[in-house]
XYZ file of C-alpha atoms in Angstrom:
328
model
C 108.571 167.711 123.411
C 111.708 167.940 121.433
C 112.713 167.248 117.812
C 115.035 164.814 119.107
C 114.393 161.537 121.603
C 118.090 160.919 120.825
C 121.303 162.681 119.040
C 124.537 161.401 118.397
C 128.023 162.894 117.542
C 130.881 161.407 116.225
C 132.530 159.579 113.134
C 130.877 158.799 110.166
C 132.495 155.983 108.854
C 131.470 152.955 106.368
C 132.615 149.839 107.900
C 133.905 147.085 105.612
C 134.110 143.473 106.693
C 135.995 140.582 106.255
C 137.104 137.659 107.563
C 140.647 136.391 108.105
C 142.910 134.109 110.395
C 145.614 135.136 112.988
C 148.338 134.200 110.386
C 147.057 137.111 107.953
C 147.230 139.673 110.542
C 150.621 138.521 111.446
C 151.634 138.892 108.245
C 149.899 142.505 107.165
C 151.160 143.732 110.697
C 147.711 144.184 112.182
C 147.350 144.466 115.989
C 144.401 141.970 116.892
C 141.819 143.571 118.426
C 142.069 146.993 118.998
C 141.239 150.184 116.752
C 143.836 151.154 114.567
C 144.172 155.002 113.153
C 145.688 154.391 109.177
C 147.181 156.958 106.765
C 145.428 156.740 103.914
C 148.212 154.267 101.547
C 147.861 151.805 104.333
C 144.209 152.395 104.342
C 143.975 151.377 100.705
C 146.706 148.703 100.738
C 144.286 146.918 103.191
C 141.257 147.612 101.474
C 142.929 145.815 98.239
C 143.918 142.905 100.807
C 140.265 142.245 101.725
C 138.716 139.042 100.494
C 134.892 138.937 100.137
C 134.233 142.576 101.410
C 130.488 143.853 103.086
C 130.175 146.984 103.406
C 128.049 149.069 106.209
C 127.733 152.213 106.876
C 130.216 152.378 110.692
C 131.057 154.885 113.349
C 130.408 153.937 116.858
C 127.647 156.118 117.897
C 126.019 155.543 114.327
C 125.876 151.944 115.777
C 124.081 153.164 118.344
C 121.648 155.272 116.525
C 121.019 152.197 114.284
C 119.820 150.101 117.550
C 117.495 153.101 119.029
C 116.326 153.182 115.034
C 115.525 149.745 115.355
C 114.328 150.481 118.953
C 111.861 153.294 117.870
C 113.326 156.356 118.991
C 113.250 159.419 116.734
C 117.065 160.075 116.478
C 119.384 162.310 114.240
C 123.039 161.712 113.587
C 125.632 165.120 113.194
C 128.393 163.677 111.215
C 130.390 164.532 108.130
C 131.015 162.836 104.487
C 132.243 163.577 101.703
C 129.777 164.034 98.173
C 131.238 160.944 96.639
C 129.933 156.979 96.127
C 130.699 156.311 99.921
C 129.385 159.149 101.353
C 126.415 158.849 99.569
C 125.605 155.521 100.502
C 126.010 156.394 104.181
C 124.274 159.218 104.320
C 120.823 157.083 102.203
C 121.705 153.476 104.368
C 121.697 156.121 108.028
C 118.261 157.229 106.552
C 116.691 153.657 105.897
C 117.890 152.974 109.468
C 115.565 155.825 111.279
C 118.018 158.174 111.575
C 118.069 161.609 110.346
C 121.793 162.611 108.636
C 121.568 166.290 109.793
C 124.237 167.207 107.557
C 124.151 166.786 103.588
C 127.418 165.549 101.935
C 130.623 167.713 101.045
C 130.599 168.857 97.625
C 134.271 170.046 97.047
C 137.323 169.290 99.598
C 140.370 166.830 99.091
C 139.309 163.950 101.462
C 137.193 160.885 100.842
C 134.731 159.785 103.190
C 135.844 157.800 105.766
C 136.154 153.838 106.103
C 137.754 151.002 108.639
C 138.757 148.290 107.477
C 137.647 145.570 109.914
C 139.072 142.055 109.940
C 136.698 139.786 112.042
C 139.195 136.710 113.225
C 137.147 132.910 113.768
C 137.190 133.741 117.626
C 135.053 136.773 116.854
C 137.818 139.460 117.946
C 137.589 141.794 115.548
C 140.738 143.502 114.608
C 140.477 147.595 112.962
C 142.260 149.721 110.808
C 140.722 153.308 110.559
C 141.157 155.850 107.730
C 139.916 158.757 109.202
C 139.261 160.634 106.062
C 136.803 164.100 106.103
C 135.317 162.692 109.424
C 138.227 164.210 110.677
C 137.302 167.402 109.626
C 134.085 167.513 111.547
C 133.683 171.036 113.957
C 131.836 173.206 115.178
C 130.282 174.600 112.165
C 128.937 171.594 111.380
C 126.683 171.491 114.859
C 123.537 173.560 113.972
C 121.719 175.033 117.771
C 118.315 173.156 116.308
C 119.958 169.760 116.088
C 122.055 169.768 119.590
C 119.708 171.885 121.112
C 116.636 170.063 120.281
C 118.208 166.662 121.680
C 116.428 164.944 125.224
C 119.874 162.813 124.839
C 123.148 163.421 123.362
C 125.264 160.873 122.602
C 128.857 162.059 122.029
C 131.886 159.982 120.967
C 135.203 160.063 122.756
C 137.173 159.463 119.267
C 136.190 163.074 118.269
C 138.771 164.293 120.526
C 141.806 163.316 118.435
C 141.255 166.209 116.286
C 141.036 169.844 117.860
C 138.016 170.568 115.416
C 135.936 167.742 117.156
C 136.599 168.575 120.506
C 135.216 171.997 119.700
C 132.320 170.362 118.017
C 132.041 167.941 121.121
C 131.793 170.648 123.254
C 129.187 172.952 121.404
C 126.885 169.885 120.840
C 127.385 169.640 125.002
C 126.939 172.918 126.012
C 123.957 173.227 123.245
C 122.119 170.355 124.783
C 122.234 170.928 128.592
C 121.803 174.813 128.627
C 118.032 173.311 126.273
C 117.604 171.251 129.388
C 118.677 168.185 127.505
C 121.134 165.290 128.744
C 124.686 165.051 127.262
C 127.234 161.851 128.070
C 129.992 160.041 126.429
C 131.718 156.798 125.450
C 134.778 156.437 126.350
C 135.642 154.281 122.980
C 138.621 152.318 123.827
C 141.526 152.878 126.279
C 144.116 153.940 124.035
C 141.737 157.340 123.279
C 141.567 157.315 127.394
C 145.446 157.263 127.733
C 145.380 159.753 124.756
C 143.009 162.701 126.103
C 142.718 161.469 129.985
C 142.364 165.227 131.662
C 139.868 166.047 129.276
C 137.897 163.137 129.902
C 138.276 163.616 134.160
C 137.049 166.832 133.320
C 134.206 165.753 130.986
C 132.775 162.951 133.743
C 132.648 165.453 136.056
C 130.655 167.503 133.651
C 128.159 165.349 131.867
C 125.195 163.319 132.825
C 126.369 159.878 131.848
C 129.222 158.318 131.107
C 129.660 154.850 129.572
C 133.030 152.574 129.520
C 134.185 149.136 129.745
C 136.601 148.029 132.419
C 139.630 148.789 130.618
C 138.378 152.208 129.972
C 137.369 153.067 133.576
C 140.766 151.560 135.294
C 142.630 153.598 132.299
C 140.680 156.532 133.026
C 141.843 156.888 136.892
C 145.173 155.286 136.730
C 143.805 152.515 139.330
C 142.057 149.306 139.829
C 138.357 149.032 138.380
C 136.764 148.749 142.026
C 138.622 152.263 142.521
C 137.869 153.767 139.744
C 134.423 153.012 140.030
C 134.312 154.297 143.438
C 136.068 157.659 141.972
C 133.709 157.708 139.150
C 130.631 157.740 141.197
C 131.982 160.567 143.165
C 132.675 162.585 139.827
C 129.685 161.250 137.061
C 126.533 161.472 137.055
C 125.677 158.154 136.369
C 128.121 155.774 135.589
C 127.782 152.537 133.015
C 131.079 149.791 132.954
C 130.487 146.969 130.705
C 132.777 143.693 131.776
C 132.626 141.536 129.117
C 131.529 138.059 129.829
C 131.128 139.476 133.089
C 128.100 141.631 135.392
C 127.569 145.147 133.897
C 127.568 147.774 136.498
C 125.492 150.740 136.962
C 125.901 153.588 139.531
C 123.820 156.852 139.984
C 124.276 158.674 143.267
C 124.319 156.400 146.343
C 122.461 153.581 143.770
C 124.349 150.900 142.800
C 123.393 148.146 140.522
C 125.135 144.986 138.965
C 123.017 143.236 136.218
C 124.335 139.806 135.287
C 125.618 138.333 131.692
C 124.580 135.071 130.056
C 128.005 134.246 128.401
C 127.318 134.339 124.647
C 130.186 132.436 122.255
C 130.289 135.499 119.914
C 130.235 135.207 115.960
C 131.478 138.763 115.544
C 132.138 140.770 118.455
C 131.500 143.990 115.993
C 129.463 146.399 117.673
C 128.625 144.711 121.366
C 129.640 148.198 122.996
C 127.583 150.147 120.175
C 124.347 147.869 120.935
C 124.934 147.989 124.592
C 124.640 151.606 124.946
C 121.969 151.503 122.467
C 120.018 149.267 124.733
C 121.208 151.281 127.641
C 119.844 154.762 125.733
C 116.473 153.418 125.337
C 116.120 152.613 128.625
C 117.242 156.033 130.021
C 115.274 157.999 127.143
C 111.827 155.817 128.358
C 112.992 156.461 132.009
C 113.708 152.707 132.844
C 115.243 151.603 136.221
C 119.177 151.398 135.985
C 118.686 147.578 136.829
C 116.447 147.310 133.537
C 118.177 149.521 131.339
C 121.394 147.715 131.989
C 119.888 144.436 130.905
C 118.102 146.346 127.438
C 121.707 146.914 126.852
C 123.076 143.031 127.953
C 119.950 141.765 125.320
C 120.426 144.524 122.598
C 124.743 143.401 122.695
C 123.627 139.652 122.536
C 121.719 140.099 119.649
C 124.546 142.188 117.708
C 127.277 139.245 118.670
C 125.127 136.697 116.811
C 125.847 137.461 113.805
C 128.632 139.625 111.359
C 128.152 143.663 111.329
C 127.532 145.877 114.146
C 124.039 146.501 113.666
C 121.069 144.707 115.061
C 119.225 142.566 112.404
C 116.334 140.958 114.838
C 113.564 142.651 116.080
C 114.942 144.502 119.413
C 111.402 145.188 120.719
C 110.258 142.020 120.704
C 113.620 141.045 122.104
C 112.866 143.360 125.229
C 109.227 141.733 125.503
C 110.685 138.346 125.239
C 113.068 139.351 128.396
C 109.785 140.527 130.092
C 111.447 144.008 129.762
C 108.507 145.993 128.240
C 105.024 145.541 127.795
């Protein structure tokens, strides 16, 4: 039995939230609906710009740790922030959520801990500006062997490799894991990282247990159609996850393939629905579910995040999955 059920890798970023209409990102030259990397002036110019701010402590695979918190798991997060008001509070809000922050703050250093400023439009797209901040300074050193190595699952981030440091980090926490006889897979995050780092990623599906991506990701990733991709993908993975949106999620392992369908949801904030999906997903692997029923852990656990702002679950996920007749 390991330490571990779960481990995640990646940014460690607050999240701050607010709302605002088409026109304002028009006019602060924000690119609706994708993740933007900031400098840190532009970071703070848009921080000032925010009306009616919430902040939450962020990072994708945080997200994700937050849902398999909520979910039960015993989990541990291997991030970095710096010793100041912000890092503090994420470091104290990861621990109220389950999740053990592995690493204590940085005293000393020039960078602040990290934040994204999120602007969530009325259709629910949410639009992101990130200041990468100390996160970016996350290696190697900071991935001890009895926090990777005592992982069942490792949950790595795909933003890590736009600095050199994380890939290094990336790929101790990796190697840590499997040689322990642990699990190791990746999100792909968004297909701008794809376009960014695509032979390392070819090279990491071929490598890792599981790999999870939306369509976008998985067509960007091979340079194809998605049915192609898919088909490549199997070939090279693993197992293979590709989230659709609206649409059927799709699961392949081997010669299995499964396609688990989506009750359209009109989304309130769309914050988070990959996050909750692999957290849902996660569970399912990590309590050795059938791909058909950890796909739809991951359609209910997405649903649930949509409903509301913030890209963290605030219902009960277990007795969601009861509800859905998906555990006892």
């Amino acid at each position: 039995m390991k330490k571990y059920q779960v481990v995640g890798i990646g940014n460690a970023i607050v999240d701050v939230i607010s709302q605002s209409d088409d026109s304002f990102l028009d006019l602060m030259g924000i690119q609706k609906g994708i993740m933007q990397l900031v400098e840190r002036e532009r970071g703070e110019l848009l921080y000032g710009a925010m009306e009616n701010r919430k902040q939450v402590p962020g990072g994708s695979v945080a997200n994700t740790l937050a849902g398999l918190g909520n979910l039960g798991l015993t989990t541990g997060f291997i991030g970095r922030v710096h010793d100041d008001a912000l890092g503090r509070f994420y470091a104290d809000e990861m621990a109220k959520g389950g999740s053990t922050f592995v690493n204590p703050p940085v005293a000393g250093g020039e960078l602040p801990t990290s934040r994204s400023m999120i602007f969530v439009s009325p259709d629910g797209e949410r639009s992101m500006n990130t200041y990468l901040g100390i996160s970016s300074e996350l290696g190697p050193e900071d991935v001890s062997d009895d926090v990777a190595g005592e992982a069942e699952i490792l949950f790595l981030e795909g933003y890590l490799y736009d600095k050199p440091k994380g890939k290094e980090a990336f790929e101790r926490a990796a190697k840590l894991c499997q040689a322990a006889g642990g699990k190791a897979g990746i999100a792909l995050s968004d297909p701008f990282c794809v376009d960014r780092h695509r032979d390392d990623f070819r090279r990491l599906v071929k490598e890792l247990d599981y790999v999870i991506g939306n369509e976008h990701e998985w067509a960007s990733l091979y340079e194809t159609d998605l049915s192609t991709a898919l088909e490549l993908a199997a070939q090279d993975a693993g197992m293979v996850v590709c989230t659709r949106g609206g649409h059927d999620v799709v699961l392949l392992r081997g010669d299995e393939q499964v396609s688990v369908p989506v009750t359209e949801v009109t989304p309130v904030d769309a914050t988070g629905a990959g996050d909750q999906f692999a957290a849902g997903f996660l569970y399912g692997y990590a309590t050795g579910a059938s791909l058909e029923v950890a796909g739809r852990m991951g359609i209910v656990a997405a649903a649930e995040v949509i409903g509301h702002y913030g890209a963290r679950p605030e219902a009960n996920l277990p007795a969601l999955f009861r509800e859905a007749g998906l555990i006892d």
